[in-house]
PDB file of C-alpha atoms and ligand atoms in Angstrom:
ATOM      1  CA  UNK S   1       1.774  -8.445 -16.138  1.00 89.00           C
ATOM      2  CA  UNK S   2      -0.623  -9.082 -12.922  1.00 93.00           C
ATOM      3  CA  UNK S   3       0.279  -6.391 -10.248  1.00 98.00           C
ATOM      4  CA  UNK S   4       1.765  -8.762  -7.775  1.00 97.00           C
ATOM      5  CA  UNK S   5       4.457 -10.204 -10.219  1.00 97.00           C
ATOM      6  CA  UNK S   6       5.298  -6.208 -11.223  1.00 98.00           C
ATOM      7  CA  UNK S   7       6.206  -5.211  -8.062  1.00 98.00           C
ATOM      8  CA  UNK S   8       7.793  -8.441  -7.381  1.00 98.00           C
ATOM      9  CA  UNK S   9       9.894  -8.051 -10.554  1.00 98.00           C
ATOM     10  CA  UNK S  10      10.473  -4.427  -9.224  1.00 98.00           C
ATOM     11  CA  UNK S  11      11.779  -5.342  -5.520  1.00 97.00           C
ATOM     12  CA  UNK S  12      14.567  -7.909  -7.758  1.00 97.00           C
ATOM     13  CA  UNK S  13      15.626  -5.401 -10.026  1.00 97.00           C
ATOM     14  CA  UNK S  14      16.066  -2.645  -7.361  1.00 97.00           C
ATOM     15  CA  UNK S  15      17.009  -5.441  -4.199  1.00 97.00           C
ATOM     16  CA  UNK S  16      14.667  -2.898  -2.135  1.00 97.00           C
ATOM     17  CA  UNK S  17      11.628  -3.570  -0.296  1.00 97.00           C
ATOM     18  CA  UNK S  18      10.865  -0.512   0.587  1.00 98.00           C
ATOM     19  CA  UNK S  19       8.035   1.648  -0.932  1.00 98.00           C
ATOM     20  CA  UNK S  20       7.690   5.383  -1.040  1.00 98.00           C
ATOM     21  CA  UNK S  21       4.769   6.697   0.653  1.00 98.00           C
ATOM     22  CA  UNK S  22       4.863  10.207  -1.305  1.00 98.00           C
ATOM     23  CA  UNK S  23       3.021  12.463   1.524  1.00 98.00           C
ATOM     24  CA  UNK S  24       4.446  16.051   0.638  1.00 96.00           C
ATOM     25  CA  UNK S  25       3.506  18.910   2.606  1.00 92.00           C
ATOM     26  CA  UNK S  26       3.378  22.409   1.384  1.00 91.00           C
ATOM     27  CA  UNK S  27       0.800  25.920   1.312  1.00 90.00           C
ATOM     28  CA  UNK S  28       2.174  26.432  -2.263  1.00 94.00           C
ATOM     29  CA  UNK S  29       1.039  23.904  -4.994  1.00 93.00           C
ATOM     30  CA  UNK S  30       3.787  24.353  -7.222  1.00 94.00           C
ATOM     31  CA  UNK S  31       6.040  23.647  -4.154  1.00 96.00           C
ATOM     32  CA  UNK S  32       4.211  20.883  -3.566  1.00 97.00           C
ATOM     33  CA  UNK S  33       4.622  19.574  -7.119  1.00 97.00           C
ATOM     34  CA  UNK S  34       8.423  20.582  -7.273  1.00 97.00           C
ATOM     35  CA  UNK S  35       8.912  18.549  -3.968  1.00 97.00           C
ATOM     36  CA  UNK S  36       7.679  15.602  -5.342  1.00 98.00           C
ATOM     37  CA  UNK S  37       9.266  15.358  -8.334  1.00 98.00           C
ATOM     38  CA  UNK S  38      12.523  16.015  -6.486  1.00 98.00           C
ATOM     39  CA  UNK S  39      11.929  13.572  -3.795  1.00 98.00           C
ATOM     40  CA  UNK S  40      11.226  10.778  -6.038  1.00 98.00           C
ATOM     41  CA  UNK S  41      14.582  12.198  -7.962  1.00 98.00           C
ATOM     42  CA  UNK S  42      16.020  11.627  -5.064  1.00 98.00           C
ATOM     43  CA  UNK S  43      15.156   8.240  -3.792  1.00 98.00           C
ATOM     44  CA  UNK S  44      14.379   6.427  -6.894  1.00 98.00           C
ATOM     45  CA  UNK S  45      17.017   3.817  -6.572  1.00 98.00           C
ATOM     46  CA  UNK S  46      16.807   2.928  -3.589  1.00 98.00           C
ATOM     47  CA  UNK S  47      12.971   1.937  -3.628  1.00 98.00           C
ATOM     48  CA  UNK S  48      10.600  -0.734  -5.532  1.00 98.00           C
ATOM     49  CA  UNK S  49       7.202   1.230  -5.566  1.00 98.00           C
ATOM     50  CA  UNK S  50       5.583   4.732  -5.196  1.00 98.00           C
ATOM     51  CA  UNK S  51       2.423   5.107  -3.187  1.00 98.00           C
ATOM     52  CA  UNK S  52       0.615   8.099  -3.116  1.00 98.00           C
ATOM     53  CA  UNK S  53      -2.726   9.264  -1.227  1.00 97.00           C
ATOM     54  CA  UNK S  54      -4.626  12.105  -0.432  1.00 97.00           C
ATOM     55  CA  UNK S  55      -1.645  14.531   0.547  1.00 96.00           C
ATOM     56  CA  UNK S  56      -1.346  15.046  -3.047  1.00 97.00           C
ATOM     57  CA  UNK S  57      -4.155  13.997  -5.184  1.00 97.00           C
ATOM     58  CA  UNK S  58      -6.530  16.631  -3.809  1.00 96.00           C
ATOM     59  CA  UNK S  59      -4.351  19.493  -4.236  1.00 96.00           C
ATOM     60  CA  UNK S  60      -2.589  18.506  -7.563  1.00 97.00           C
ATOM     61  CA  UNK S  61      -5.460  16.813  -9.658  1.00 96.00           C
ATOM     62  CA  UNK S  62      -5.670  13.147 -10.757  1.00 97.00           C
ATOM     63  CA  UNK S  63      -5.356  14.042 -14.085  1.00 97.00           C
ATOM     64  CA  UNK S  64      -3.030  16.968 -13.865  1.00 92.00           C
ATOM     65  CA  UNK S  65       0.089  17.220 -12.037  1.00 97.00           C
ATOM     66  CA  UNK S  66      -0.390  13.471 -10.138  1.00 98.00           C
ATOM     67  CA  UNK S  67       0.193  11.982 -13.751  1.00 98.00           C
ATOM     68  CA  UNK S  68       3.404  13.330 -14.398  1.00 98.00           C
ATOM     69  CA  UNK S  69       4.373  12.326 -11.065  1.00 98.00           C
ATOM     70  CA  UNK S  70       3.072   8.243 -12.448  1.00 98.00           C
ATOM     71  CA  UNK S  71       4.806   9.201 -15.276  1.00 98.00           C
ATOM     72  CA  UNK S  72       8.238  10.103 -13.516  1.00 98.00           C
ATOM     73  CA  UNK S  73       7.876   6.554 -11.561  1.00 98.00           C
ATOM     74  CA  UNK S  74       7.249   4.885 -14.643  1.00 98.00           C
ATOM     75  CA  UNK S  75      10.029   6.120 -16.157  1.00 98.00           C
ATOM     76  CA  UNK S  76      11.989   5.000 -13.124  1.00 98.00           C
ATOM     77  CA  UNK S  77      10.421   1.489 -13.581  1.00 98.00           C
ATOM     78  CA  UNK S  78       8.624   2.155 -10.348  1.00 98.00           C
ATOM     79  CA  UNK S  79       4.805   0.616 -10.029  1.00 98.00           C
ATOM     80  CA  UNK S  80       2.555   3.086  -8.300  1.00 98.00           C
ATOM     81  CA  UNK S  81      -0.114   2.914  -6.014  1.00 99.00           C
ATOM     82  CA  UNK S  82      -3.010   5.048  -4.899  1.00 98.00           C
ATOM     83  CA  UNK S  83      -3.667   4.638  -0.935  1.00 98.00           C
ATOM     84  CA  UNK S  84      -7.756   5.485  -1.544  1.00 98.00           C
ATOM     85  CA  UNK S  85      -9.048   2.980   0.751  1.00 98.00           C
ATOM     86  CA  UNK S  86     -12.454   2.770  -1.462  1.00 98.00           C
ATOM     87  CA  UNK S  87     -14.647   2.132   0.899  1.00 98.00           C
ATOM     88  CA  UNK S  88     -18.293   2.850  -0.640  1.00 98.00           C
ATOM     89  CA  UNK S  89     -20.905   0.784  -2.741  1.00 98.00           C
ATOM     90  CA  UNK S  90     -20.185  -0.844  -5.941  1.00 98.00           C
ATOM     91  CA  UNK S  91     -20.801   1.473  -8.299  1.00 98.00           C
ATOM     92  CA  UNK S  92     -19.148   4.134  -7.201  1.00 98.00           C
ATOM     93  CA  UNK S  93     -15.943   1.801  -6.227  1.00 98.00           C
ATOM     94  CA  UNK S  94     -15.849   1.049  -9.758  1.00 98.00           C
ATOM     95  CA  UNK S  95     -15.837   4.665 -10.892  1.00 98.00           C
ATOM     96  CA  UNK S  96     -13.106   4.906  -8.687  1.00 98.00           C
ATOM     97  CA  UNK S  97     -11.117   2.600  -9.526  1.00 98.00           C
ATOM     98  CA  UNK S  98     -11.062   3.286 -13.329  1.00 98.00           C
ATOM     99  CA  UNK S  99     -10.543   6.594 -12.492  1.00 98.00           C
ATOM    100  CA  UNK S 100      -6.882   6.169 -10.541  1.00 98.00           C
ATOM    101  CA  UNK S 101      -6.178   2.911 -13.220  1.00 98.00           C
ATOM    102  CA  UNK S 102      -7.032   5.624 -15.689  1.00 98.00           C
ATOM    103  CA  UNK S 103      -4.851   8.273 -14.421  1.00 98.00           C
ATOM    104  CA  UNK S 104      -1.706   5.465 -14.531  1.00 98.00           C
ATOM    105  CA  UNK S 105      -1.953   3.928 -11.142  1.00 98.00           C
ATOM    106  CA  UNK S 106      -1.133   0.392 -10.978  1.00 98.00           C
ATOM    107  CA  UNK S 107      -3.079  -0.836  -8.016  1.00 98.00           C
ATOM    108  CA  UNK S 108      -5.108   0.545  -5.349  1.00 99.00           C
ATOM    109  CA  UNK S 109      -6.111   0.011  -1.759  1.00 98.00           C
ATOM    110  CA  UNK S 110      -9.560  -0.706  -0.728  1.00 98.00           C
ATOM    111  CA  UNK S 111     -11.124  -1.646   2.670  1.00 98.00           C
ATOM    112  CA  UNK S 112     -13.245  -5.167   2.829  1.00 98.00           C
ATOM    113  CA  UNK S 113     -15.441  -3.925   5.526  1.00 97.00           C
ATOM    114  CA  UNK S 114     -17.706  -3.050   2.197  1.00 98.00           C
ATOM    115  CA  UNK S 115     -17.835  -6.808   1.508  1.00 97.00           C
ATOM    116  CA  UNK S 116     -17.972  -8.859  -2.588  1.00 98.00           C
ATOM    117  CA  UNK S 117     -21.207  -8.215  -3.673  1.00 97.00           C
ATOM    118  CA  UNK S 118     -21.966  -4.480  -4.919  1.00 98.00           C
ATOM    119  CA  UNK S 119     -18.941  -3.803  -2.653  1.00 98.00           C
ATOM    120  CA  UNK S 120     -15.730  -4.684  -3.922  1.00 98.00           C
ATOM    121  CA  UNK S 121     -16.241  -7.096  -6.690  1.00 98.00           C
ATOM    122  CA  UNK S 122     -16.186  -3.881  -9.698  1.00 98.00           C
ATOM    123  CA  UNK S 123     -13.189  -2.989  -8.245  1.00 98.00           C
ATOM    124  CA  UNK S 124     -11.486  -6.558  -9.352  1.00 98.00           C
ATOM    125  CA  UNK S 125     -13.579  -6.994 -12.294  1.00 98.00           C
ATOM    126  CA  UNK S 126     -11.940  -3.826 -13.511  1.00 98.00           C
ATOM    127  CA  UNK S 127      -8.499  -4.526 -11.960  1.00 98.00           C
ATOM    128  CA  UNK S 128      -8.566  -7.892 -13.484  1.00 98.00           C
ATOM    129  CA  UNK S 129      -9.496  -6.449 -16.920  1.00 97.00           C
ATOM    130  CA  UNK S 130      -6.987  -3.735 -17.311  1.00 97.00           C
ATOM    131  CA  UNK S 131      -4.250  -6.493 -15.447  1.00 97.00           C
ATOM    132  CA  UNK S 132      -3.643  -3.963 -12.380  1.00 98.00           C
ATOM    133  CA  UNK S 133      -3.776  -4.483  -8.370  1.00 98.00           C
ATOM    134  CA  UNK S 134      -5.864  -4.302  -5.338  1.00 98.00           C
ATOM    135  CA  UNK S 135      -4.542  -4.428  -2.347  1.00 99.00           C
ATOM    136  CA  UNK S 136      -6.850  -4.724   0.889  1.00 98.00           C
ATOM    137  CA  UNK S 137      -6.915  -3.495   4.138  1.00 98.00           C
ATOM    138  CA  UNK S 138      -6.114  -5.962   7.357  1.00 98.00           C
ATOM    139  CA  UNK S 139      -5.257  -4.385   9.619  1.00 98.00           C
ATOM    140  CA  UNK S 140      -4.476  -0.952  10.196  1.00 98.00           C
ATOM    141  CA  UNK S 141      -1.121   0.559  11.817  1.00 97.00           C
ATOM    142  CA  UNK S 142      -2.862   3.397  13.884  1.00 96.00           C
ATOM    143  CA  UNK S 143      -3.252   3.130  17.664  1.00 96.00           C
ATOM    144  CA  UNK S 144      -7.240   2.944  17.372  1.00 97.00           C
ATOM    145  CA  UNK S 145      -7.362   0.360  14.394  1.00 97.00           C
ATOM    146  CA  UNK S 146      -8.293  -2.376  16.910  1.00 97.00           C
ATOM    147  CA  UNK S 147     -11.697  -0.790  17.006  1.00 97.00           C
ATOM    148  CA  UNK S 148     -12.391  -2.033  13.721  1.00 97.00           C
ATOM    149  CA  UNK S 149     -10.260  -4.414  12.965  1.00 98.00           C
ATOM    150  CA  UNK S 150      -9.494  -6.191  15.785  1.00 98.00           C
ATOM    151  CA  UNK S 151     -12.843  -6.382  16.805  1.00 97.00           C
ATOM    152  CA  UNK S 152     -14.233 -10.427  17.392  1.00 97.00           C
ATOM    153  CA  UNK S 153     -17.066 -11.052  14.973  1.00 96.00           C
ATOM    154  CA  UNK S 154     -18.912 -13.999  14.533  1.00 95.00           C
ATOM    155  CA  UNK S 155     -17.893 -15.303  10.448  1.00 88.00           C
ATOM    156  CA  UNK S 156     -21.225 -16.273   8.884  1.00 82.00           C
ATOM    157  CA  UNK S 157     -19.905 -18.714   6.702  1.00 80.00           C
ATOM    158  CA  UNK S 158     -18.073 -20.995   9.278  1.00 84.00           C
ATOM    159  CA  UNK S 159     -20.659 -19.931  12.091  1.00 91.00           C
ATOM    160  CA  UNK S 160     -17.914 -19.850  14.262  1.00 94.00           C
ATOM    161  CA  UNK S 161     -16.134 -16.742  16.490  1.00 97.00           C
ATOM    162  CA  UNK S 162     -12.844 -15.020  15.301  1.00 97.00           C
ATOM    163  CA  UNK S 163     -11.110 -11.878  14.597  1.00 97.00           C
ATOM    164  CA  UNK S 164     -12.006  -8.851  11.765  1.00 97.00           C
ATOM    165  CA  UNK S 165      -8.806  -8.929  10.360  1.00 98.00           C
ATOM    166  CA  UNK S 166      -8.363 -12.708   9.947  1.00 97.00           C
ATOM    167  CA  UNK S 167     -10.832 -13.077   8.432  1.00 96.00           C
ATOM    168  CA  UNK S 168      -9.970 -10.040   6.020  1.00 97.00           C
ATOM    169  CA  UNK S 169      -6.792 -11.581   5.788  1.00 98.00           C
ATOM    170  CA  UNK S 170      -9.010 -15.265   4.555  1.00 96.00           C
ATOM    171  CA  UNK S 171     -10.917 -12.789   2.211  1.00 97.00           C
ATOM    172  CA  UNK S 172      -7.717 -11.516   0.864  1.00 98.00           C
ATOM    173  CA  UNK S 173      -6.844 -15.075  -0.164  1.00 98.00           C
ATOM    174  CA  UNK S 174     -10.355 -15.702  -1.599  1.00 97.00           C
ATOM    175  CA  UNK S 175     -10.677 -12.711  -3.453  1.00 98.00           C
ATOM    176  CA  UNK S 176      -7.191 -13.497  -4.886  1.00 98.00           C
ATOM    177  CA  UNK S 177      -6.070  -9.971  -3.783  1.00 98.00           C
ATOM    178  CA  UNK S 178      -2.799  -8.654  -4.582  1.00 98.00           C
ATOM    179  CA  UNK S 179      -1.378  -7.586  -1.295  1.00 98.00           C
ATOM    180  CA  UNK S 180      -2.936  -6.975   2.467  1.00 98.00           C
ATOM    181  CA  UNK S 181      -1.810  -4.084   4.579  1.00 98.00           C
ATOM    182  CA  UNK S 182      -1.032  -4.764   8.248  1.00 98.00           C
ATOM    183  CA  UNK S 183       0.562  -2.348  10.574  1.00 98.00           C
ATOM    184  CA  UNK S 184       4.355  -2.171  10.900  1.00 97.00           C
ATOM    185  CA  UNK S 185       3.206  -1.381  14.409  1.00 97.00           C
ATOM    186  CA  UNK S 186       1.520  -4.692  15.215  1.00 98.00           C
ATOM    187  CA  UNK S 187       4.402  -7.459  14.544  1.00 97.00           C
ATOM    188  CA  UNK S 188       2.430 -10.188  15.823  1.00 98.00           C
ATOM    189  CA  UNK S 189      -0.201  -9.375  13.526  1.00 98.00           C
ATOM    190  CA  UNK S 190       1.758  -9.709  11.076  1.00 98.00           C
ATOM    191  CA  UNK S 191       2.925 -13.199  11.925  1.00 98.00           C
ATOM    192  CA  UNK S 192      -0.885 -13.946  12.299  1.00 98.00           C
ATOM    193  CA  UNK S 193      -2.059 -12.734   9.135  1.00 98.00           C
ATOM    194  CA  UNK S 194       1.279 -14.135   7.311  1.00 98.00           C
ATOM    195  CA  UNK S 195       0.133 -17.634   8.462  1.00 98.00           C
ATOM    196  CA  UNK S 196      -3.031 -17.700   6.732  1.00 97.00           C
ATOM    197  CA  UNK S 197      -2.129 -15.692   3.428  1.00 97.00           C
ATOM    198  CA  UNK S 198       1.367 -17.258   3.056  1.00 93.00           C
ATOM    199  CA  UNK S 199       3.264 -16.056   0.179  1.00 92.00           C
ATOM    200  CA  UNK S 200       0.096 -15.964  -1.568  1.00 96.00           C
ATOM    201  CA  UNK S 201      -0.511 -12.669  -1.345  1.00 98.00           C
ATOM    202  CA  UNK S 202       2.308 -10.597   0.173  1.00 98.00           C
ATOM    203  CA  UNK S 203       1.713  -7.775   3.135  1.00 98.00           C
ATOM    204  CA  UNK S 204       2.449  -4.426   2.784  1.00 98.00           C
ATOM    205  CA  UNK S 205       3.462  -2.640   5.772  1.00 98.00           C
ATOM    206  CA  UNK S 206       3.223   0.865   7.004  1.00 98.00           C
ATOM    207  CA  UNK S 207       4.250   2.651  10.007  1.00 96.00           C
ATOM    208  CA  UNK S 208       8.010   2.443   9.858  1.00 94.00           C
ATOM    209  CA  UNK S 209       9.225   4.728  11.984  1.00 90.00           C
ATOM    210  CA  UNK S 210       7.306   7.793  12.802  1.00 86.00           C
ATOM    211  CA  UNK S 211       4.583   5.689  13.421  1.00 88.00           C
ATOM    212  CA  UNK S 212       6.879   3.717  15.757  1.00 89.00           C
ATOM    213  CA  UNK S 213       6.662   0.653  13.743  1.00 90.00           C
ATOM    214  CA  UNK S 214      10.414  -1.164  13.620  1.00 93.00           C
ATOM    215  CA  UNK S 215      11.553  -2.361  10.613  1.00 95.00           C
ATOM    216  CA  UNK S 216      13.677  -5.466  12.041  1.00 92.00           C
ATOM    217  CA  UNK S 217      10.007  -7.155  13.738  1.00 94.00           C
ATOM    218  CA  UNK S 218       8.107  -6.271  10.763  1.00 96.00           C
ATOM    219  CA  UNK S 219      10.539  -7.953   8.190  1.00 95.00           C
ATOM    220  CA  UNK S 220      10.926 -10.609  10.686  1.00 94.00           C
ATOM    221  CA  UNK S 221       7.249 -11.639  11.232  1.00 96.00           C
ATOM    222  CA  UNK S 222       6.766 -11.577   7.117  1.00 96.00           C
ATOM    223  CA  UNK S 223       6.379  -8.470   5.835  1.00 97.00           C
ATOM    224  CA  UNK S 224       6.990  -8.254   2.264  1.00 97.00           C
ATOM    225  CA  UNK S 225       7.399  -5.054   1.709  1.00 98.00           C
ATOM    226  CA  UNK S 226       7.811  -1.554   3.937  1.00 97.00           C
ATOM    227  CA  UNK S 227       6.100   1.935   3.333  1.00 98.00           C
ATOM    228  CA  UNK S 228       7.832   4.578   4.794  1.00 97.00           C
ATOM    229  CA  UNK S 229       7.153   7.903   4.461  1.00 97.00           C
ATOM    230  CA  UNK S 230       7.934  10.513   6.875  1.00 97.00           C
ATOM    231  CA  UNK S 231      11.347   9.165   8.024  1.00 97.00           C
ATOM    232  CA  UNK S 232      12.558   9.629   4.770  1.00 98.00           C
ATOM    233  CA  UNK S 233      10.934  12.389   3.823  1.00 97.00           C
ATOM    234  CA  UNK S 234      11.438  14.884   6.661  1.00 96.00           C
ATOM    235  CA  UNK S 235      15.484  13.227   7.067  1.00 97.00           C
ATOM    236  CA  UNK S 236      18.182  15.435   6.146  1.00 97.00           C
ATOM    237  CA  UNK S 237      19.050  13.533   3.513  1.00 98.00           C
ATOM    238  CA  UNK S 238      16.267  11.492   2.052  1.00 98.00           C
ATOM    239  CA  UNK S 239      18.690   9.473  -0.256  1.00 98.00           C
ATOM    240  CA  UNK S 240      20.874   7.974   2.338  1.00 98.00           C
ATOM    241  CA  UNK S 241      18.118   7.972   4.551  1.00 97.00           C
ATOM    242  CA  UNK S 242      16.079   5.427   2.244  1.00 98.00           C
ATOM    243  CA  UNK S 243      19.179   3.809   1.351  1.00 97.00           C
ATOM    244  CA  UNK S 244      20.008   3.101   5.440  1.00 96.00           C
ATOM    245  CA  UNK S 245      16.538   1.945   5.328  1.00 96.00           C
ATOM    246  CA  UNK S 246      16.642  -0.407   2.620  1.00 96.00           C
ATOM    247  CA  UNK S 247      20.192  -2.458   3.924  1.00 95.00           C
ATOM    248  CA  UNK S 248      18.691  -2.366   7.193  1.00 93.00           C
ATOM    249  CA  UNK S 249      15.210  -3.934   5.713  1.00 93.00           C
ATOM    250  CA  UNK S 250      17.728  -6.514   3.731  1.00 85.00           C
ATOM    251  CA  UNK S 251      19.688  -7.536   6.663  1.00 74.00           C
ATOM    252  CA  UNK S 252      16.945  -8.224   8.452  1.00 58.00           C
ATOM    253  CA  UNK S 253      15.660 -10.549   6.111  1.00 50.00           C
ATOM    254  CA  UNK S 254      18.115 -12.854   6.173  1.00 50.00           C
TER     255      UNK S 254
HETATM  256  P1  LIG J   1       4.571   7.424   7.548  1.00 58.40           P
HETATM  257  O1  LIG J   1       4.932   8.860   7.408  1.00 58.40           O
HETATM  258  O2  LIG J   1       3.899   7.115   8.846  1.00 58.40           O
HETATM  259  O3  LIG J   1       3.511   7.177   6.364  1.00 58.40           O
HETATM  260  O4  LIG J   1       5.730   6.508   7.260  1.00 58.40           O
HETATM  261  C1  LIG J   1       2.758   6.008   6.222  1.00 58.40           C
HETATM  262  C2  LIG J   1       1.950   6.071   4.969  1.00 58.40           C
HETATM  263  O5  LIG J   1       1.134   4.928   4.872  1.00 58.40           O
HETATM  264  C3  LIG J   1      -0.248   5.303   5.010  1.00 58.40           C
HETATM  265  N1  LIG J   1      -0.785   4.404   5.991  1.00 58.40           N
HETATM  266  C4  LIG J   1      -1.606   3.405   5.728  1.00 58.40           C
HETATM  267  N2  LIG J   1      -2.136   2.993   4.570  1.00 58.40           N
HETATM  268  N3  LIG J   1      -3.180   1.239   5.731  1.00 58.40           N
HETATM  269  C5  LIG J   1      -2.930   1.925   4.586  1.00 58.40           C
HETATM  270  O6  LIG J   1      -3.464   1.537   3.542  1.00 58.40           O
HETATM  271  C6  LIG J   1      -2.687   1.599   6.923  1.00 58.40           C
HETATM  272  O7  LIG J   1      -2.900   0.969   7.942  1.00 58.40           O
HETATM  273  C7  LIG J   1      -1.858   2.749   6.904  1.00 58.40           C
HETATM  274  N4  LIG J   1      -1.176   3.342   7.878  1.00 58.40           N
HETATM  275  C8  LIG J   1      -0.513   4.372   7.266  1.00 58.40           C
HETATM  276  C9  LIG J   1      -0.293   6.738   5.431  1.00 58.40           C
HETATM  277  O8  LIG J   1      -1.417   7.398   4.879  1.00 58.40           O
HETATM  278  C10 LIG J   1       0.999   7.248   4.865  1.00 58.40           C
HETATM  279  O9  LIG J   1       0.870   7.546   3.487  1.00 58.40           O
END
């Protein structure tokens, strides 16, 4: 099943938008591990996807402690996803990518600013062939992301002026992406982006929270689906706290 019906599937069956964004901290490694596993324990119900990143991978090993962690989501029914942001040439995107496909992540995140050719196209071709995701980059939710992404550029293929992410967000749709990611903290950016991609392909959005990103003007302005990480992992209770989160993203859907 293609990547965007799974998660799709996965936000019916668990009526939550809300994605996990993993990010344990800990000196200890097998804290770090036990964490995890507890956290996702924890808050399995209440979410429709697992993303990961670098906060565990490089302590815990792809192929070592991170794939029983895929395997504990999969056996909660939860896709996964591996926040990488591939970013470099083509052939070493593609050994990327089937590296985290290989190690049982279902889609991955990668940053257009590489471009198709010897740039991103492996990284479909092997998504495509194993049936798993990629989800691009838009816009990002950090306070300097405008540098990049909201610079004006001039678009060489319609010779005219407009802005780095929409025309990601126009790449997105031509590359038949799986999901963009736009900043919980930029709203209107989201209603921007959401205009040209439609349902097409959906937008992820972090920043929830700690990143002062508000759940109620993300959903609003067509965010598909919310990452939130520290606000439920730092909260007292991460269960309820993830649960809160999900009614609240729910509500304000309707
Ligand atoms: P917090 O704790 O702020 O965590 O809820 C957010 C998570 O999302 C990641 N992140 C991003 N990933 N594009 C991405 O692909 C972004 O613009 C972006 N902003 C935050 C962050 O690494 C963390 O896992």
């Amino acid at each position: 099943m293609p990547f965007k019906i799974e998660i799709e599937c996965s936000q019916k069956q668990k009526d939550s938008n809300i994605i996990l964004a993993l990010d344990v901290a800990s000196n200890s490694r097998a804290n770090l591990f036990s964490k995890s596993l507890k956290l996702l324990e924890q808050v399995h119900v209440y979410i429709c996807a697992l993303k990961l990143n670098h906060h565990l991978v490089l302590p815990l090993g792809l192929f070592d402690r991170v794939r029983q962690i895929l395997k504990l989501a999969h056996r909660y029914e939860l896709p996964t996803i591996m926040d990488c942001k591939i970013n470099d040439i083509g052939s070493t995107n593609r050994i990327i990518a089937e590296n985290y496909y290989k190690a049982g992540f279902d889609a991955v995140i990668a940053n257009p600013f590489v471009g198709w050719k010897e740039g991103l196209q492996p990284v479909f071709e092997v998504a495509r062939a194993l049936q798993k995701g990629v989800i691009l980059l838009c816009y990002m939710s950090h306070e300097a992301a405008w540098e990049g992404y909201g610079q004006t550029i001039q678009d060489a293929k319609t010779d005219t002026r407009t802005l780095q992410y929409l025309a990601f967000a126009r790449k997105a749709l031509e590359w038949k992406a799986d999901g963009v990611v736009v900043g919980a903290t930029y709203p209107e950016k989201i209603e921007e982006v959401a205009r040209i991609t439609t349902d097409k392909v959906p937008i992820y959005s972090p920043g929830i929270g700690a990143q002062g990103g508000d759940i109620q003007s993300a959903a609003r302005a067509g965010a598909h689906y919310l990452i939130v990480g520290r606000t439920i992992l730092n909260a007292q209770n991460p269960a309820s706290m993830a649960r809160q989160i999900r009614e609240e993203a729910k509500l304000r859907k309707s």
